[in-house]
Short mmCIF file of N, CA and C in Angstrom, two decimals:
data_model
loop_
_atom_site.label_atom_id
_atom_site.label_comp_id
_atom_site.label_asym_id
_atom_site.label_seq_id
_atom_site.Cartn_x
_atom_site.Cartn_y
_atom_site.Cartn_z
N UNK A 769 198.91 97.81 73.65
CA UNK A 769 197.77 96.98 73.31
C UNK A 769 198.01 95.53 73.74
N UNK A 770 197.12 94.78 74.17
CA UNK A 770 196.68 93.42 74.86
C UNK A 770 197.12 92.39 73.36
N UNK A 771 197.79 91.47 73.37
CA UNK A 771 198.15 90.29 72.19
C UNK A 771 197.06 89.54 72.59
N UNK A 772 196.44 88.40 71.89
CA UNK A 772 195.59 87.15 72.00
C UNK A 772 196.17 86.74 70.83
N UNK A 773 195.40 85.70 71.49
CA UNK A 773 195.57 84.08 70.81
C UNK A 773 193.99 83.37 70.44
N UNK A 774 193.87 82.31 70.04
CA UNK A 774 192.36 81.40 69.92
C UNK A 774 193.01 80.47 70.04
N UNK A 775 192.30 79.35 70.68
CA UNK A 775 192.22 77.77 70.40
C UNK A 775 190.62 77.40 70.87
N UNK A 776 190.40 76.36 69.97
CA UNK A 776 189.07 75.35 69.62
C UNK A 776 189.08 74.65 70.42
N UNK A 777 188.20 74.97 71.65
CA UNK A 777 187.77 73.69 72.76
C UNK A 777 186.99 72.59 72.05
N UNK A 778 186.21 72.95 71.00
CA UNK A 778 185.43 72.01 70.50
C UNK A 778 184.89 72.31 68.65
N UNK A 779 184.31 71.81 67.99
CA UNK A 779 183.76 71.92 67.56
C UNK A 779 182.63 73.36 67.44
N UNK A 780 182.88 74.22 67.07
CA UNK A 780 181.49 75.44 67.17
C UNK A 780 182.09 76.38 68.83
N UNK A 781 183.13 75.82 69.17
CA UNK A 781 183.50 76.55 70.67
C UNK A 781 184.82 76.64 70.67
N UNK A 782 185.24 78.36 70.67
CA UNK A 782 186.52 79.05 70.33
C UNK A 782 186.46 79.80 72.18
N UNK A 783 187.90 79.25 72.26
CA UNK A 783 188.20 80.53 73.08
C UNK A 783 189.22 81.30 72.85
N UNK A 784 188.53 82.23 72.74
CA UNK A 784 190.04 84.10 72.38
C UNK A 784 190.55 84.13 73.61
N UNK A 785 191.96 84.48 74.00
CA UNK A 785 192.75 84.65 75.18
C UNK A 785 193.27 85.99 75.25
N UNK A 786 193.30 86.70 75.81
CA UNK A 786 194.21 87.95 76.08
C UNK A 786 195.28 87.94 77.31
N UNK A 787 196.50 88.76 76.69
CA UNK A 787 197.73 88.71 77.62
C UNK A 787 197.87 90.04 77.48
N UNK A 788 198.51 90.45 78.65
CA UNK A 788 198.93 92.15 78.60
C UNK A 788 200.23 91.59 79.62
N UNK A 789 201.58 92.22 79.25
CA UNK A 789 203.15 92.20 80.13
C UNK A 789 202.91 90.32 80.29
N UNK A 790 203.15 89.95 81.07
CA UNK A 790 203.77 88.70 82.08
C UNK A 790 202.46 87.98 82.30
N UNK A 791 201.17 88.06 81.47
CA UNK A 791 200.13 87.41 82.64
C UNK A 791 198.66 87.26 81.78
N UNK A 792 198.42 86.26 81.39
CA UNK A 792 197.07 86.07 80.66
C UNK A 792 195.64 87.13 81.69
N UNK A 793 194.88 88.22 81.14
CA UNK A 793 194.19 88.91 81.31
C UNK A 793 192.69 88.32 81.65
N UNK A 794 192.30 88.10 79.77
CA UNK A 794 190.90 87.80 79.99
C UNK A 794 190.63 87.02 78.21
N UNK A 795 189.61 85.80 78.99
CA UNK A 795 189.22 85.11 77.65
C UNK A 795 187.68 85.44 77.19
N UNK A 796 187.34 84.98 76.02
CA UNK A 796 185.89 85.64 75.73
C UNK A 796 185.95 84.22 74.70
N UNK A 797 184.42 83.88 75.03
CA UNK A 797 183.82 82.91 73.92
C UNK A 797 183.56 83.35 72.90
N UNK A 798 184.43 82.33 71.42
CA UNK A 798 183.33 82.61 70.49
C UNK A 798 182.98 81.65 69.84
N UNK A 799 181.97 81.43 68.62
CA UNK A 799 182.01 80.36 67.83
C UNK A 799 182.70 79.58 66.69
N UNK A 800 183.82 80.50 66.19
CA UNK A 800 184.74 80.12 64.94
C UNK A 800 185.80 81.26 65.61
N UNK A 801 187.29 80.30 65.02
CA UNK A 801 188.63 81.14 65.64
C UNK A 801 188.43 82.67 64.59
N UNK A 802 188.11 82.53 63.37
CA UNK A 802 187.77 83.41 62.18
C UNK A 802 187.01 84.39 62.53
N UNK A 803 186.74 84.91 63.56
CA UNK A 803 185.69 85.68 64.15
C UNK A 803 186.00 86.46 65.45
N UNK A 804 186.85 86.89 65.65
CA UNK A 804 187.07 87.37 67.44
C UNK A 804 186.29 88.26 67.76
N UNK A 805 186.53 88.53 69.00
CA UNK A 805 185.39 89.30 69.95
C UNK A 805 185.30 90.81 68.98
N UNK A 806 184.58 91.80 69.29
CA UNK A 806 184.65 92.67 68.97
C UNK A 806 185.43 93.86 69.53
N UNK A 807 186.21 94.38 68.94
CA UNK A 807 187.21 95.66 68.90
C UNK A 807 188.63 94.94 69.43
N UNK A 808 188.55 93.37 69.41
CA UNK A 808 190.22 92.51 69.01
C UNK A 808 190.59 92.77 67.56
N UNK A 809 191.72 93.31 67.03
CA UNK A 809 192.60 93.20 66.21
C UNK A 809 193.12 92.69 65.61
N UNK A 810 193.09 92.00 64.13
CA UNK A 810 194.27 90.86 63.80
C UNK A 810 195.45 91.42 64.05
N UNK A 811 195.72 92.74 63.62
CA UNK A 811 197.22 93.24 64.06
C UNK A 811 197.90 92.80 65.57
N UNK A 812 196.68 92.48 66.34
CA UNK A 812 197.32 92.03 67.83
C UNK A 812 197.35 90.67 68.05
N UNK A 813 197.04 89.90 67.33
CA UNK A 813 196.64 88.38 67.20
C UNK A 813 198.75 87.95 67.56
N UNK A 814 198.75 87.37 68.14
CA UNK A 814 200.28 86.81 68.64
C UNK A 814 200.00 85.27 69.33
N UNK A 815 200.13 84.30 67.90
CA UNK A 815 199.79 83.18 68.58
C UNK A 815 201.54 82.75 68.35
N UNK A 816 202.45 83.02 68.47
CA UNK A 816 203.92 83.14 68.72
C UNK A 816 204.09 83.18 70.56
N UNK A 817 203.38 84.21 71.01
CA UNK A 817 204.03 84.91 71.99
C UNK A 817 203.92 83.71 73.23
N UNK A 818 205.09 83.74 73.87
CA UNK A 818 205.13 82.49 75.17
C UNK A 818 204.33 82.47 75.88
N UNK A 819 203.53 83.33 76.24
CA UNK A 819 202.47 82.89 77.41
C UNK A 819 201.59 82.71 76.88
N UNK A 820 201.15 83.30 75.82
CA UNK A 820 199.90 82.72 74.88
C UNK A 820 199.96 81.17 74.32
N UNK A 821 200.92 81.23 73.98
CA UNK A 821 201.55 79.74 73.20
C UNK A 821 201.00 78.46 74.51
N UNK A 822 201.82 79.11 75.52
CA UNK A 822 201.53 78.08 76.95
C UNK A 822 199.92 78.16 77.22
N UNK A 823 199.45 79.15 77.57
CA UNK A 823 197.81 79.09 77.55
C UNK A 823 197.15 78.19 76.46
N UNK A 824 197.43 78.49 75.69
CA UNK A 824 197.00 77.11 74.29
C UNK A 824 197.14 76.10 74.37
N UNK A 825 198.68 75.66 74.96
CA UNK A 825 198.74 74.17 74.74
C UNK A 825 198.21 73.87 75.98
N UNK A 826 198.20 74.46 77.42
CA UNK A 826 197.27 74.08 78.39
C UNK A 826 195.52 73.68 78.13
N UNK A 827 195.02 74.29 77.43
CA UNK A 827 194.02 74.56 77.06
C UNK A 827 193.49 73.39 75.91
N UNK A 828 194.28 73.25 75.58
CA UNK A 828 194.34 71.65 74.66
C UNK A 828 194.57 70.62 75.36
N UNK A 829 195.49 70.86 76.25
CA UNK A 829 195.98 69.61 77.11
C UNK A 829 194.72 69.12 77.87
N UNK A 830 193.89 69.99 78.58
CA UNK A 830 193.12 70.15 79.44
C UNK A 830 191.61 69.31 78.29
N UNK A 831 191.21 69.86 77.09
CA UNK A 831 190.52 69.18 76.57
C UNK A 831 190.91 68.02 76.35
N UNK A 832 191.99 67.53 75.92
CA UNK A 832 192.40 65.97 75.32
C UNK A 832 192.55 65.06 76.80
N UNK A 833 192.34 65.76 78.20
CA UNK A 833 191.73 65.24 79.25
C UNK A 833 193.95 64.82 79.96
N UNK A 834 194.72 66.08 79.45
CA UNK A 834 195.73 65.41 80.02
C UNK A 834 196.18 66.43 81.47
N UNK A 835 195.35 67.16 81.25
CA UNK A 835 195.49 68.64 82.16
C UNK A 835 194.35 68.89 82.75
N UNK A 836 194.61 68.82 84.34
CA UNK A 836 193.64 69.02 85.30
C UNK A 836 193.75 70.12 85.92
N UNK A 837 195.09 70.72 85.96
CA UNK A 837 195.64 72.21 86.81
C UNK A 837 196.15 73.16 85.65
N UNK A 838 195.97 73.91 85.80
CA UNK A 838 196.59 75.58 84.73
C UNK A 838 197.55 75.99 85.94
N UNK A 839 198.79 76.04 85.03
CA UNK A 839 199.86 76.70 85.95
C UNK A 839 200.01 78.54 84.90
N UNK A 840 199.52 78.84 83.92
CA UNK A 840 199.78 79.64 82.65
C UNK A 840 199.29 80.99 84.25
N UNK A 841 200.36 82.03 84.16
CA UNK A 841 200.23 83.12 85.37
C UNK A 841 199.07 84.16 84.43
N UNK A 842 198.41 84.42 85.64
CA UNK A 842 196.78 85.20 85.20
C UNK A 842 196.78 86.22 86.21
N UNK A 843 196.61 87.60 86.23
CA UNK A 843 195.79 87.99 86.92
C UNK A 843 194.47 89.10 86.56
N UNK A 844 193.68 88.84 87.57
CA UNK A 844 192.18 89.24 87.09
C UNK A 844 191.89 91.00 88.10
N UNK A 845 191.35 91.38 86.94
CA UNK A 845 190.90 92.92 87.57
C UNK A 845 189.57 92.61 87.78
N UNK A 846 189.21 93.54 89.64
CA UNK A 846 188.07 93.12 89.99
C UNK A 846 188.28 93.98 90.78
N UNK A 847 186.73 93.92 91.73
CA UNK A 847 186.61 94.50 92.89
C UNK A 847 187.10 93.83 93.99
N UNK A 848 187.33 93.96 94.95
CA UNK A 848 187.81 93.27 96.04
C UNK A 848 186.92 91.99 96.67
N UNK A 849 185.75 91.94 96.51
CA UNK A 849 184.53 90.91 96.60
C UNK A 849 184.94 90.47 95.34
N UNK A 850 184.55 90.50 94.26
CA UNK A 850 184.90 89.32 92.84
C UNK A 850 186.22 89.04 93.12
N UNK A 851 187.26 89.47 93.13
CA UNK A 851 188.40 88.72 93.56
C UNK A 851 188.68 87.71 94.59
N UNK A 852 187.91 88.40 95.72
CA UNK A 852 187.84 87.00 96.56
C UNK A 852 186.91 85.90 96.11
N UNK A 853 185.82 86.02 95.35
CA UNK A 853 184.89 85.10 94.47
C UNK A 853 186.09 84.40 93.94
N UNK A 854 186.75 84.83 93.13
CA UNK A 854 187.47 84.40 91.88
C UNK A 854 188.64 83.30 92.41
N UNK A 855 188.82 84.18 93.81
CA UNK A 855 190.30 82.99 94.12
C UNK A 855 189.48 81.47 95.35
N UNK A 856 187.81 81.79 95.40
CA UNK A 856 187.60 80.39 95.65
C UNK A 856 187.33 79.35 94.53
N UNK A 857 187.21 80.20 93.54
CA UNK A 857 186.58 79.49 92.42
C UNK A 857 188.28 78.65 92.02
N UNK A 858 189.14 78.71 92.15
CA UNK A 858 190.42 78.39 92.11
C UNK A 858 190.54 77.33 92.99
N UNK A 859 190.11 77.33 94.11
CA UNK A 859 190.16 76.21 94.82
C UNK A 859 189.12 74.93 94.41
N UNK A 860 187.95 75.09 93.52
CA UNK A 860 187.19 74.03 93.16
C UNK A 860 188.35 72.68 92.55
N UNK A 861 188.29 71.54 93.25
CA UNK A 861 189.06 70.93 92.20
C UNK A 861 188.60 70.14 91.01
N UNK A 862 189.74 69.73 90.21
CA UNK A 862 188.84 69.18 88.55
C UNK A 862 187.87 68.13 89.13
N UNK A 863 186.25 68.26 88.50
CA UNK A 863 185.77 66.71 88.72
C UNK A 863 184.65 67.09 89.75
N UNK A 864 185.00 68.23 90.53
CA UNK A 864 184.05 68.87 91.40
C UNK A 864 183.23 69.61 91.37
N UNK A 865 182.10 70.17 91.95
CA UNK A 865 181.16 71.21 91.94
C UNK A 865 181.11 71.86 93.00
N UNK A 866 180.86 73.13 93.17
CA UNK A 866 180.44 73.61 94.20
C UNK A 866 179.16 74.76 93.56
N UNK A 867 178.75 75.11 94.89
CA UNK A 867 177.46 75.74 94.94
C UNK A 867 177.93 77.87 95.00
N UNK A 868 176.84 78.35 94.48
CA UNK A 868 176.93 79.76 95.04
C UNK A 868 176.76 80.12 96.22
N UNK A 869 175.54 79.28 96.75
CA UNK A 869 175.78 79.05 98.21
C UNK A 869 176.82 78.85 99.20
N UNK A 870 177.39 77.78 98.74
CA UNK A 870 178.96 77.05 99.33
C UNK A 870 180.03 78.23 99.34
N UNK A 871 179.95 78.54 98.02
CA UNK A 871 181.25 79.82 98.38
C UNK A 871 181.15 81.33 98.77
N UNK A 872 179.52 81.65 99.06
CA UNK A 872 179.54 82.59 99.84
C UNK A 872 179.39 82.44 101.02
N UNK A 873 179.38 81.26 101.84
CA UNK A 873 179.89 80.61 103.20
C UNK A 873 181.08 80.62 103.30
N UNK A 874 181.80 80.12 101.97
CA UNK A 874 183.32 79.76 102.65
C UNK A 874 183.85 81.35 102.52
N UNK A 875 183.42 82.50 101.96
CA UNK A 875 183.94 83.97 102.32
C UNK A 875 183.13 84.81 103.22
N UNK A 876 181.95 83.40 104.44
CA UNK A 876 182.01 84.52 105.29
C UNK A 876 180.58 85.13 105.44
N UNK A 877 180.29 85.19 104.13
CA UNK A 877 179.01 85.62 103.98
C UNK A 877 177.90 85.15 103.45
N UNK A 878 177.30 84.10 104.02
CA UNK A 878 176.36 83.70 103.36
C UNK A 878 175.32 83.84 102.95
N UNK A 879 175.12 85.01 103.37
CA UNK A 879 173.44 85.86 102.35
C UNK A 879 174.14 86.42 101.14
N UNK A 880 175.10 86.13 100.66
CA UNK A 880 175.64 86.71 99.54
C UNK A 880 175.74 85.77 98.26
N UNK A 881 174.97 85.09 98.17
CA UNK A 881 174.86 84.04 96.84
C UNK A 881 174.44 84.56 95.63
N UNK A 882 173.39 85.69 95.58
CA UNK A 882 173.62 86.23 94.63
C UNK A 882 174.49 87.05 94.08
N UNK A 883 175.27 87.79 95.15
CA UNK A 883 176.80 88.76 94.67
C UNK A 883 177.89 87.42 94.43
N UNK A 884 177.99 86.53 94.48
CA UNK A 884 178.52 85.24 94.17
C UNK A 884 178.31 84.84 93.01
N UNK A 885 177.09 85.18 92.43
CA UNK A 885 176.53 84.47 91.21
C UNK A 885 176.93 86.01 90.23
N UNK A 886 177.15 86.92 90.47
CA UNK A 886 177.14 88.03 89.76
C UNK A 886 178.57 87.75 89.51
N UNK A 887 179.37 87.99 90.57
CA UNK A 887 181.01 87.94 90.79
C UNK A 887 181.44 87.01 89.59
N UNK A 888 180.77 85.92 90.12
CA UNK A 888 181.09 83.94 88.17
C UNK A 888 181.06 84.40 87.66
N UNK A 889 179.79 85.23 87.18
CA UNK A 889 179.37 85.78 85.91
C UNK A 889 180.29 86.89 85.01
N UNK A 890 181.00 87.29 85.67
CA UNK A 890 182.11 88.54 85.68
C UNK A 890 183.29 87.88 85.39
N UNK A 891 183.73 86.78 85.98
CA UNK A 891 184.76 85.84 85.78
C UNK A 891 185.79 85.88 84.27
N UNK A 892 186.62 86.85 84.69
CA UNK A 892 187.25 87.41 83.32
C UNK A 892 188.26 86.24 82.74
N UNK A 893 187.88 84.98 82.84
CA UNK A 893 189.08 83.66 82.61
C UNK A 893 188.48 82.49 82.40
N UNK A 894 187.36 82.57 81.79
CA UNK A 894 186.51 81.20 82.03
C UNK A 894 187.26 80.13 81.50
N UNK A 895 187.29 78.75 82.03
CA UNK A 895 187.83 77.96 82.10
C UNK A 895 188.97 77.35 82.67
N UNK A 896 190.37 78.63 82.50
CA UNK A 896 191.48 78.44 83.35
C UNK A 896 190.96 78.90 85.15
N UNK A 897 190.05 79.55 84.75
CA UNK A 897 189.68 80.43 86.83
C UNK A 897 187.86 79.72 86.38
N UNK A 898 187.99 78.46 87.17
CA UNK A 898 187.09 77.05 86.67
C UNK A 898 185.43 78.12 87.14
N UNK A 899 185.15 78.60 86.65
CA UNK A 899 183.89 79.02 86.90
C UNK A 899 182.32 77.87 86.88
N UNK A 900 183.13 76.99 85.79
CA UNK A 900 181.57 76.50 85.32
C UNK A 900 181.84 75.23 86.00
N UNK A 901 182.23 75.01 87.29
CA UNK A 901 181.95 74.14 88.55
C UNK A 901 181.06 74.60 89.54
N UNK A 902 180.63 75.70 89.25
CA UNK A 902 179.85 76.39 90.23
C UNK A 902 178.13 76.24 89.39
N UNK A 903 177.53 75.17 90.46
CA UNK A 903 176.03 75.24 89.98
C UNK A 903 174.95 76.12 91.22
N UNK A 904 173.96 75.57 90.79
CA UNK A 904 172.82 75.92 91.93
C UNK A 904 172.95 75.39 92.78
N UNK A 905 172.25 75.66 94.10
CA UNK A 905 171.86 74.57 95.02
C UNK A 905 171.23 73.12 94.79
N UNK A 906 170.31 73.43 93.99
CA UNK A 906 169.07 72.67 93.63
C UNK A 906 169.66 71.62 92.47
N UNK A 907 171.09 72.09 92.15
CA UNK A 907 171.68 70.89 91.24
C UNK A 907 171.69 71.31 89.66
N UNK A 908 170.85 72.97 89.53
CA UNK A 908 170.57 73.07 87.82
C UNK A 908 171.98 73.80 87.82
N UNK A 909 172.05 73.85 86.49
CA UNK A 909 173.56 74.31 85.99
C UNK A 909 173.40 76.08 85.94
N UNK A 910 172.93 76.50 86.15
CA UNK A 910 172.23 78.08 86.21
C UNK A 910 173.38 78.70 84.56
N UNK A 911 173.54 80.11 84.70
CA UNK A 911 174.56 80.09 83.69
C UNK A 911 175.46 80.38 83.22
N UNK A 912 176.17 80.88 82.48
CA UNK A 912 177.37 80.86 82.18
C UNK A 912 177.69 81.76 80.81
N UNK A 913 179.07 82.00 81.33
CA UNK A 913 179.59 83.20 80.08
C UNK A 913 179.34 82.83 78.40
N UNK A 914 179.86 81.47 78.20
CA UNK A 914 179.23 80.49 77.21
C UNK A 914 178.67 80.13 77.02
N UNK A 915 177.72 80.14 77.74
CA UNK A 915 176.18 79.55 77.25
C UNK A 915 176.30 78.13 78.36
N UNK A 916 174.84 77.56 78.66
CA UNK A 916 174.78 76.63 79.57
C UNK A 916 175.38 75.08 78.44
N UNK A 917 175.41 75.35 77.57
CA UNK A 917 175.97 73.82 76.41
C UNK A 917 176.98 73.74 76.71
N UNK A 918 178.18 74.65 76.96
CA UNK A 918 179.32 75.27 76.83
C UNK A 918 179.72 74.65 78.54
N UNK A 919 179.21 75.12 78.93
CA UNK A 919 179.55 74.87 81.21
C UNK A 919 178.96 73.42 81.08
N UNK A 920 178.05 72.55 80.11
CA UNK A 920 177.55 71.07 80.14
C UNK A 920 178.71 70.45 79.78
N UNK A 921 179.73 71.02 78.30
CA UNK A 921 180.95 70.83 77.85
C UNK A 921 181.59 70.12 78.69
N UNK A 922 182.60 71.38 79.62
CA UNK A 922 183.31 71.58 80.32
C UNK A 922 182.99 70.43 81.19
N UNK A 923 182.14 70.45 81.98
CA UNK A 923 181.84 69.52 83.25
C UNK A 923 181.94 67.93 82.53
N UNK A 924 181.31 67.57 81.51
CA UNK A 924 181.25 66.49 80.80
C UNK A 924 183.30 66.13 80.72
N UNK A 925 183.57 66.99 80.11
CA UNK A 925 185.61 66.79 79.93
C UNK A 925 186.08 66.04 81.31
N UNK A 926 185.29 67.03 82.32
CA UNK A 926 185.78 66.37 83.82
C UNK A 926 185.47 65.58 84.53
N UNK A 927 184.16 64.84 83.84
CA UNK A 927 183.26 63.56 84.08
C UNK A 927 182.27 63.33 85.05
N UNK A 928 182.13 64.77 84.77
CA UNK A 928 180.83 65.24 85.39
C UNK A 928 179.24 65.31 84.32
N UNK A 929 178.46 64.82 85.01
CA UNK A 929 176.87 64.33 84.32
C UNK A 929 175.73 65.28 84.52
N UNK A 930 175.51 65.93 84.24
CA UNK A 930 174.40 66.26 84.95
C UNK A 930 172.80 66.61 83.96
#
């Protein structure tokens, strides 16, 4: 069975973490740490365990604005298209935006903005695998695993306005 952890990005905004062997899995929003996703375990709750521990304090670091890069080792199960989604979304840097458009150009395919926008949406790591840098063309924040308040959050931490 998968260990997690929680830490409080904010006020009313929890993120649950999951680790399985050597490698943070997948996070899920919630609204109070007192509450995890459904069919998580307190019996599996391991806010001890080292890579969880490190995902946390990254994850804090990153809100208190001292952490711009996640080094905490992740890997994401996908299809071979969301994975390549996933590892441009890795290249966004802090502070930046890019488009669904933009990164189904930079893999090549650019009639593929909506399998781009599906792929984010799937994005089993939100926040450490920066998903909510990715807007519309047109500049709206389209949406997000957390809710669009949640991707306003995030971008706001990195001093981004929109």
């Amino acid at each position: 069975m998968p260990n997690w952890t929680v830490v409080e990005l904010a006020p009313g905004v929890a993120l649950f973490m999951e680790a399985e062997g050597d490698a943070l899995r997948r996070a899920v929003f919630g609204q109070d740490q007192a509450h995890p996703p459904e069919g998580w375990k307190d019996e599996d709750r391991a806010d001890r365990d080292p890579l969880l521990r490190q995902a946390a304090k990254e994850l804090k670091d990153y809100m208190a604005g001292k952490r711009r890069v996640f080094s905490v080792p992740f890997e994401l199960d996908g299809t071979e298209f969301q994975c390549r989604v996933w590892a441009e979304l890795c290249k966004i840097p802090f502070g930046e935006l890019s488009t669904y458009a933009a990164i189904a150009e930079a893999l090549g395919q650019p009639k593929a903005t909506r399998a781009v926008g599906a792929a984010n949406g799937r994005n089993p790591l939100p926040v450490i695998v920066p998903c909510h840098r990715v807007i519309a063309s047109d500049g709206t924040l389209a949406g997000y695993s957390g809710g669009v308040e949640i991707k306003r959050l995030l971008l706001r931490r990195e001093g981004i306005e929109l």
